[in-house]
N, CA, C and O atoms as CSV, one atom per row, in Angstrom:
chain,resi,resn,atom,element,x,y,z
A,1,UNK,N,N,144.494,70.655,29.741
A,1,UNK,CA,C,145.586,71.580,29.486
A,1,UNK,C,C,146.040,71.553,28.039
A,1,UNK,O,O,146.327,72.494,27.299
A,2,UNK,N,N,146.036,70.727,27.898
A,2,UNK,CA,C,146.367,70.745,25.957
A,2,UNK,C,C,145.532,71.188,25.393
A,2,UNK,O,O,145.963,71.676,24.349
A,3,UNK,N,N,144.039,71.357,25.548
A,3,UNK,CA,C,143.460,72.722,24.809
A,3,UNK,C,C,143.664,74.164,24.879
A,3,UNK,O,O,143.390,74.956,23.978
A,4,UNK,N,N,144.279,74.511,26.271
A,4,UNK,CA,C,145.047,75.084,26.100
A,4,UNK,C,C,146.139,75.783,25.156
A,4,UNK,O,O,146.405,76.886,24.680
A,5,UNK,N,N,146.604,74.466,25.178
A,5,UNK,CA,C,148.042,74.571,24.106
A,5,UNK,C,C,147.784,74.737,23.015
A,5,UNK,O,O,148.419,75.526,22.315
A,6,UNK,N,N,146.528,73.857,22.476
A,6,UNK,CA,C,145.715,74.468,21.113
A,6,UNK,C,C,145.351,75.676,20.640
A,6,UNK,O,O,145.404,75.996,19.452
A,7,UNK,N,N,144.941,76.436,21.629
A,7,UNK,CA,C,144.498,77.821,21.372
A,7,UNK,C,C,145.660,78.563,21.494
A,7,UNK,O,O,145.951,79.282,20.539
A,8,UNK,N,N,146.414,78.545,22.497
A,8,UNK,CA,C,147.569,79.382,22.437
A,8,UNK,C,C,148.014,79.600,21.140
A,8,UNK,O,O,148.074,80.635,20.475
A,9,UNK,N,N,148.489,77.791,20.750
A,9,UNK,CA,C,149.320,78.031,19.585
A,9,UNK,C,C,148.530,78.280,18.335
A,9,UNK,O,O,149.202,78.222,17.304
A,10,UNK,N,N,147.341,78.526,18.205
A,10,UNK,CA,C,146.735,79.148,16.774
A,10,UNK,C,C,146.659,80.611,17.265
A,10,UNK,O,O,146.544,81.369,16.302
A,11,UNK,N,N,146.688,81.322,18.586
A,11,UNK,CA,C,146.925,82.612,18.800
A,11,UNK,C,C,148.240,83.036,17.878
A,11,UNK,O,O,148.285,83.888,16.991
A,12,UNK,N,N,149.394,82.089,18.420
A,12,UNK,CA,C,150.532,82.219,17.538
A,12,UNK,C,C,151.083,82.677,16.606
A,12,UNK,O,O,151.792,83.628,16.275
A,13,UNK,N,N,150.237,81.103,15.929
A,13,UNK,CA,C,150.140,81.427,14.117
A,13,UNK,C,C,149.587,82.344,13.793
A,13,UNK,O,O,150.256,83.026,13.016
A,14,UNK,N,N,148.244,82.885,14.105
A,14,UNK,CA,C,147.545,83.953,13.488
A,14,UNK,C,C,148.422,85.225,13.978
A,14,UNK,O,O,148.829,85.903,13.035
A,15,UNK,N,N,148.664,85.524,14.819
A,15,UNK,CA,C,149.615,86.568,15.104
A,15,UNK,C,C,151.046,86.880,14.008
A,15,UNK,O,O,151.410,87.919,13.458
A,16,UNK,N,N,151.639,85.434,13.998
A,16,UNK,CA,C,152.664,85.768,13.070
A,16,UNK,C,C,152.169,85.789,11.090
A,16,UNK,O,O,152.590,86.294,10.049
A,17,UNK,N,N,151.319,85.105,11.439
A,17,UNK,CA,C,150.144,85.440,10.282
A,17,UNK,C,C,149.921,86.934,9.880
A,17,UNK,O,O,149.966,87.294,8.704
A,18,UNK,N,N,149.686,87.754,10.884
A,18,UNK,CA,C,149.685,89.222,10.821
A,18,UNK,C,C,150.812,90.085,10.986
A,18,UNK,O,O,150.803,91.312,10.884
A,19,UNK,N,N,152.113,89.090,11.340
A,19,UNK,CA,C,153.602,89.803,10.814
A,19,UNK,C,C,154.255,89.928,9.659
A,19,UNK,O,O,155.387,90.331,9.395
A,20,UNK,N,N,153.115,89.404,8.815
A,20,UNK,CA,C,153.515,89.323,7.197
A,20,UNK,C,C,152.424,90.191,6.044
A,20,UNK,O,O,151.243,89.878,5.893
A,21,UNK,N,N,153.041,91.199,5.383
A,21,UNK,CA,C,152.522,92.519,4.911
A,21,UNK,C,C,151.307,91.211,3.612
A,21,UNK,O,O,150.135,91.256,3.237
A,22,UNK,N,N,151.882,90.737,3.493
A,22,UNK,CA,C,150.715,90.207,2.657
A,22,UNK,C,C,149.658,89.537,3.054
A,22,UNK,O,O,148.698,89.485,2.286
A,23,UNK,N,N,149.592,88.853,4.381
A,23,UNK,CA,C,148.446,88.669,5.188
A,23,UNK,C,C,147.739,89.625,5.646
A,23,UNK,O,O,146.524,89.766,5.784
A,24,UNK,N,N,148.679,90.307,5.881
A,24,UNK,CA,C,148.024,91.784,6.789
A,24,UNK,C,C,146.813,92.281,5.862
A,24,UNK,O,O,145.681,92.374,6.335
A,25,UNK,N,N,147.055,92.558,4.697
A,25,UNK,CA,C,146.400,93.270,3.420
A,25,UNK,C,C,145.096,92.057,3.125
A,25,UNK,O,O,144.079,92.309,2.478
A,26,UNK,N,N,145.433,90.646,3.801
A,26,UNK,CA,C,144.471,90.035,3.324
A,26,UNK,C,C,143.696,90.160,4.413
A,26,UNK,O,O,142.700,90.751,3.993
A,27,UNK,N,N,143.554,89.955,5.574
A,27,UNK,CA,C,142.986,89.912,6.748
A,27,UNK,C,C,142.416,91.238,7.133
A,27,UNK,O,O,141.230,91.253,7.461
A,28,UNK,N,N,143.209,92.543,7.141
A,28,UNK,CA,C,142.398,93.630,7.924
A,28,UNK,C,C,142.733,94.089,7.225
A,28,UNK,O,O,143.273,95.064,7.748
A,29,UNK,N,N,142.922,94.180,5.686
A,29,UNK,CA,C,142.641,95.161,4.479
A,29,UNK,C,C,143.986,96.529,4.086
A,29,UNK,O,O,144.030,97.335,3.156
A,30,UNK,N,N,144.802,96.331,5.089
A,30,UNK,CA,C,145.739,97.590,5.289
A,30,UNK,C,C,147.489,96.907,5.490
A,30,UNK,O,O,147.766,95.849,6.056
A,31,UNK,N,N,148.105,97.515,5.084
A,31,UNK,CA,C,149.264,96.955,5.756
A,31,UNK,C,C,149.608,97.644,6.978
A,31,UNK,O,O,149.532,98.866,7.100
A,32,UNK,N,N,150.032,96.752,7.989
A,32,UNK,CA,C,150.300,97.347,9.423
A,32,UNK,C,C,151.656,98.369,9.272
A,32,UNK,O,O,152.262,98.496,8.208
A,33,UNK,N,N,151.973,98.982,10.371
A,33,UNK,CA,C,153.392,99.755,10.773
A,33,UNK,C,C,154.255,99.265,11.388
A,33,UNK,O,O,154.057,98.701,12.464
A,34,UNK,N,N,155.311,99.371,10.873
A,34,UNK,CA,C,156.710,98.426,11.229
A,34,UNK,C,C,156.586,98.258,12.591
A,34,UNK,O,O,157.307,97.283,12.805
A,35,UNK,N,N,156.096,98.621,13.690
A,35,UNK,CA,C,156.060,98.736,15.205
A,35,UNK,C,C,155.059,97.300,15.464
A,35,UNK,O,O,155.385,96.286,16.081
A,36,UNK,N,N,153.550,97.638,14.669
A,36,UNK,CA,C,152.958,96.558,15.116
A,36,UNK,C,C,152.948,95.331,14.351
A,36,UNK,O,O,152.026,94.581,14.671
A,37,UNK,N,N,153.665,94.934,13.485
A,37,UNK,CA,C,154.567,93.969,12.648
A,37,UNK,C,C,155.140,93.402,13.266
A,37,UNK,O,O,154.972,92.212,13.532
A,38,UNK,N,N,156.256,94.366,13.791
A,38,UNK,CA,C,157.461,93.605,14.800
A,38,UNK,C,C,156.794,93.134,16.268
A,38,UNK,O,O,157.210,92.276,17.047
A,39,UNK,N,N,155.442,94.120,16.384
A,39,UNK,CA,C,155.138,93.095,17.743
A,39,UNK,C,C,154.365,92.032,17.933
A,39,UNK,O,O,154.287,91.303,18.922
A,40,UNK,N,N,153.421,91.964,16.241
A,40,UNK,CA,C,152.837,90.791,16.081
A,40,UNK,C,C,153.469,89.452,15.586
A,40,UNK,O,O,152.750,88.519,15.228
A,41,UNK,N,N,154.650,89.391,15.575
A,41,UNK,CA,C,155.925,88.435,15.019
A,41,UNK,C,C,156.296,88.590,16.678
A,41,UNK,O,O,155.104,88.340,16.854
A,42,UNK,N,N,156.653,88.709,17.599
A,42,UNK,CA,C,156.921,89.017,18.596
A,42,UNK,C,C,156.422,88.057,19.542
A,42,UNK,O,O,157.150,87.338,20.226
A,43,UNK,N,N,154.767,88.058,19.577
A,43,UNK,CA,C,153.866,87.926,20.436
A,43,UNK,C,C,153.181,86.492,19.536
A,43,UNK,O,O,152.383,85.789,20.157
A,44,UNK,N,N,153.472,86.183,18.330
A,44,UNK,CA,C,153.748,85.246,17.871
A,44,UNK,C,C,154.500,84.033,17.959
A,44,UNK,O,O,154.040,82.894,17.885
A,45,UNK,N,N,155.794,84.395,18.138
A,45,UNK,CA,C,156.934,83.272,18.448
A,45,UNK,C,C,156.485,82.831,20.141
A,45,UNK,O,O,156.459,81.670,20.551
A,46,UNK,N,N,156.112,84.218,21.072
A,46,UNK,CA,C,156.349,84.084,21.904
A,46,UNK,C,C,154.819,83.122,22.864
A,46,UNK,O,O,154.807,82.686,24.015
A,47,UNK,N,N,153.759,83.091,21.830
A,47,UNK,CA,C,153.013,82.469,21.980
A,47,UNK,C,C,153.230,81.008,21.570
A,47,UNK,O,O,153.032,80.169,22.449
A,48,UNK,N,N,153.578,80.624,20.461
A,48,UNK,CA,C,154.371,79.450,20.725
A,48,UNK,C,C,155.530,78.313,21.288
A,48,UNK,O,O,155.749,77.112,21.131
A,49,UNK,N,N,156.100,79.403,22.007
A,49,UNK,CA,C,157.041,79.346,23.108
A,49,UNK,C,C,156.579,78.854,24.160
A,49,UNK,O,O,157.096,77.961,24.832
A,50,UNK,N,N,155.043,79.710,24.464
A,50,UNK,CA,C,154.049,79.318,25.513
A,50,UNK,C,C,153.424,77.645,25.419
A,50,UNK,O,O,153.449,76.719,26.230
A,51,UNK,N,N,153.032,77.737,24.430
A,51,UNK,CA,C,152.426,76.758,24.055
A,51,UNK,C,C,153.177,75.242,24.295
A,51,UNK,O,O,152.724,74.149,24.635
A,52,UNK,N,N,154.397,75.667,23.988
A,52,UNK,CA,C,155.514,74.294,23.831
A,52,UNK,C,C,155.848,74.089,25.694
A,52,UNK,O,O,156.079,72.978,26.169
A,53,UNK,N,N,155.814,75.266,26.475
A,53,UNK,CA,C,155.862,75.051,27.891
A,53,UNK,C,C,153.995,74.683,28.298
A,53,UNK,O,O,153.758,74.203,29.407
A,54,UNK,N,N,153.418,74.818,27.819
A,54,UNK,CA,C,151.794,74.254,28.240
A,54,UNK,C,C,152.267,72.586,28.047
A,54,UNK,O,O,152.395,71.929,29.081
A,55,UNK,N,N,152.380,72.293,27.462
A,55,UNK,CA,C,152.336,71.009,26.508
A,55,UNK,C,C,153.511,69.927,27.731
A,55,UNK,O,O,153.388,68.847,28.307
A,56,UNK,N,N,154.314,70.723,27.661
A,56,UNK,CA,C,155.305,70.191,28.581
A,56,UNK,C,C,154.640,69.994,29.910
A,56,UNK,O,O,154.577,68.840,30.333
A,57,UNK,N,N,154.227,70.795,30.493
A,57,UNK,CA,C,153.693,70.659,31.889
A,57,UNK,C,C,152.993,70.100,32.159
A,57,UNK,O,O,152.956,69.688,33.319
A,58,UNK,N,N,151.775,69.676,30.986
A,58,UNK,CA,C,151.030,68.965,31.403
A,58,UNK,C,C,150.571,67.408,30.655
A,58,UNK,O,O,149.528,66.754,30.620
A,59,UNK,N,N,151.833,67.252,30.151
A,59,UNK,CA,C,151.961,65.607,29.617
A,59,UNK,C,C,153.648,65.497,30.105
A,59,UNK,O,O,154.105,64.382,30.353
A,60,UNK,N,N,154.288,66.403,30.189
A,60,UNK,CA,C,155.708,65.512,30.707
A,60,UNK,C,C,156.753,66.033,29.564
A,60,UNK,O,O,156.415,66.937,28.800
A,61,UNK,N,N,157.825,65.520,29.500
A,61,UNK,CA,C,158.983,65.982,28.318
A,61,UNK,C,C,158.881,65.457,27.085
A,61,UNK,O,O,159.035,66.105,26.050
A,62,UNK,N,N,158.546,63.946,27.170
A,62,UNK,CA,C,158.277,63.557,26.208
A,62,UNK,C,C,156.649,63.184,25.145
A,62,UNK,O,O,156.533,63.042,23.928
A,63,UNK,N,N,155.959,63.146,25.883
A,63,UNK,CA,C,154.774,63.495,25.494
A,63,UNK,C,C,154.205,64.703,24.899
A,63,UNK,O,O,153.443,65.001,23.980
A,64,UNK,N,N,155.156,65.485,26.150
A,64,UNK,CA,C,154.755,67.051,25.580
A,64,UNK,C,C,155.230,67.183,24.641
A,64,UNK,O,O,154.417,67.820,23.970
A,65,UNK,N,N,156.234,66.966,23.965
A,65,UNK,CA,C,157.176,67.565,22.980
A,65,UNK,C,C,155.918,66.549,21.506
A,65,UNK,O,O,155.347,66.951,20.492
A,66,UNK,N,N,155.978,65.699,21.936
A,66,UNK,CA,C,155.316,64.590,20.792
A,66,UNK,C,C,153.734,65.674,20.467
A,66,UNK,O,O,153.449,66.015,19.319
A,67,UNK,N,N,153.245,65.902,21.158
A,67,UNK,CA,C,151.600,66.303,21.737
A,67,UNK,C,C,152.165,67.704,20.786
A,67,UNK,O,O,151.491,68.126,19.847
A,68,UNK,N,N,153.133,68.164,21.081
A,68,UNK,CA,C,153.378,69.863,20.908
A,68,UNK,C,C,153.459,69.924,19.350
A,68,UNK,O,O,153.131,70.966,18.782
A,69,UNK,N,N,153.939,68.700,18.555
A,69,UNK,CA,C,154.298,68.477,17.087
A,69,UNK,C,C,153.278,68.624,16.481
A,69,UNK,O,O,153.116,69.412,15.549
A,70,UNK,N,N,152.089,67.528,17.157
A,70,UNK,CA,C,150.638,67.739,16.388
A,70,UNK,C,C,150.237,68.583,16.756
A,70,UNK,O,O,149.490,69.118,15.936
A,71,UNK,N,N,150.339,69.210,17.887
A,71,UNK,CA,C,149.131,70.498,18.025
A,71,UNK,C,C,149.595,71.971,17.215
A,71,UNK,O,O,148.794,72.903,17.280
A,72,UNK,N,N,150.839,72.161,16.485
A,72,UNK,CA,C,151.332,72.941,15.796
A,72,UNK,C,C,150.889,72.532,14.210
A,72,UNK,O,O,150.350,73.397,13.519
A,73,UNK,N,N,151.100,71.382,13.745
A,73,UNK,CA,C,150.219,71.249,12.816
A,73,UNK,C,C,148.694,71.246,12.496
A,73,UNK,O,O,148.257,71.632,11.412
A,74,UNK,N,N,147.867,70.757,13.572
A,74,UNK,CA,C,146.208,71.752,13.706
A,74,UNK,C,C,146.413,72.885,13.692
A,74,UNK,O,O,145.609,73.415,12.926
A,75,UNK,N,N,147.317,73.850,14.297
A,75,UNK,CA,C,147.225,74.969,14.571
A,75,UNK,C,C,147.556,76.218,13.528
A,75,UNK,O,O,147.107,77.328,13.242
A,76,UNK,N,N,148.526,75.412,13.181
A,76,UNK,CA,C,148.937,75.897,11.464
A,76,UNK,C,C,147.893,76.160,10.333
A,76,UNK,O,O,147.741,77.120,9.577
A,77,UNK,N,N,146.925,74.438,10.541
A,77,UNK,CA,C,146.037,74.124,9.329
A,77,UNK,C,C,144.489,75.184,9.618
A,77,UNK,O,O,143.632,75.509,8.796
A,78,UNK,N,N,144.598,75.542,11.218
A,78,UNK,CA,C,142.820,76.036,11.225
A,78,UNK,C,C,143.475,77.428,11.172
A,78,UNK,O,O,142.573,78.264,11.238
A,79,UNK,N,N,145.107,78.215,11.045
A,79,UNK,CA,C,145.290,79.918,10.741
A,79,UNK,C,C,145.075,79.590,9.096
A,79,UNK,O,O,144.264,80.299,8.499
A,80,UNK,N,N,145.646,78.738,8.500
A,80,UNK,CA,C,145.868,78.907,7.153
A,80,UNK,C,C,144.775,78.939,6.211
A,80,UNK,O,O,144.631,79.481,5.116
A,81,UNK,N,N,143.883,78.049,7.096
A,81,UNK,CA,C,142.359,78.010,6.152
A,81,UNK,C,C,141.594,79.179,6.613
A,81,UNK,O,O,141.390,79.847,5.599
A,82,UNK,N,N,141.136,79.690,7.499
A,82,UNK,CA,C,141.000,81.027,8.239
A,82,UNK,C,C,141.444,81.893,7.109
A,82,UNK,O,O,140.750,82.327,6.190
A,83,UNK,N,N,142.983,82.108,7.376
A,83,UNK,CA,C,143.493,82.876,6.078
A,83,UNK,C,C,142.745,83.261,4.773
A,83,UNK,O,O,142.218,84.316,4.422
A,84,UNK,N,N,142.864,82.151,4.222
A,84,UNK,CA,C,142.224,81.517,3.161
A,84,UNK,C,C,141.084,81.974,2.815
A,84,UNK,O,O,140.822,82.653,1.822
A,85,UNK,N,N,140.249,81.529,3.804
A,85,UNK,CA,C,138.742,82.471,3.422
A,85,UNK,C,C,138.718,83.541,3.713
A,85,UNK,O,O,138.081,84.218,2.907
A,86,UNK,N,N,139.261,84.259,4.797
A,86,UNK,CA,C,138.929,85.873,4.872
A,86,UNK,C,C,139.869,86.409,3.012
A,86,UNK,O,O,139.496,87.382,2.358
A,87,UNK,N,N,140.935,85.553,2.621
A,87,UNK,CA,C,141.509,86.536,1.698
A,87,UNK,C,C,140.385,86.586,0.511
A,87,UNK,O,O,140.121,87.632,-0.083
A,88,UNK,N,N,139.686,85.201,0.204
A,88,UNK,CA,C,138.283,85.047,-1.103
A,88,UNK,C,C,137.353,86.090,-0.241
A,88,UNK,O,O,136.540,86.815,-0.814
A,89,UNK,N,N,137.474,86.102,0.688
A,89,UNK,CA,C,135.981,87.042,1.184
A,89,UNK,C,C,135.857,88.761,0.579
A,89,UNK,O,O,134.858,89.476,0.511
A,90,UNK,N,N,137.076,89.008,0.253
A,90,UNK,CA,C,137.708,90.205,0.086
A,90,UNK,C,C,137.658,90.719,-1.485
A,90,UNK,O,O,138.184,91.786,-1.802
C-alpha cells in the first residue's frame, strides 16, 4: 500500500506542477486556461490528501504520518527532476 502512496503522491506533485504557468510552458509547451489550472492545483492538493489517507491506513497514525513525510519528499524529488529534463529537452 505505500506504493501506492508513492504514486499517488507524485500524481500530485506533477499535477500541481502543471498549476503553475511556468511549468506548464515547460512541460506541454503552452500555457493552460484558468479552468484547467485551477483544476490541476485542485486534483493536486487533492491527490495528496489521498495519499496522506493511503499512508495512514495502511501503517497506522503514526507511521503513516512518519512514512507520508518521506514519501512526499521522493515524490517531490522524481516531479522536480522530471521537470527538469523535459524543460532542457525543449
Amino acid at each position: 500500500m505505500i506504493a501506492a502512496s508513492v504514486l499517488v503522491a507524485i500524481a500530485g506533485f506533477a499535477a500541481l506542477c502543471l498549476g503553475m504557468s511556468r511549468h506548464q510552458r515547460d512541460v506541454v509547451g503552452k500555457s493552460l486556461s484558468r479552468r484547467s489550472t485551477w483544476l490541476a492545483k485542485a486534483a493536486g492538493w487533492l491527490a495528496l490528501a489521498s495519499s496522506f489517507v493511503i499512508a495512514l491506513l495502511s501503517e497506522g497514525a503514526a507511521l503513516g504520518a512518519i512514512y507520508w513525510v518521506g514519501i512526499l519528499t521522493l515524490a517531490a524529488l522524481v516531479v522536480a527532476l522530471c521537470t527538469t529534463a523535459l524543460s532542457r529537452r525543449r
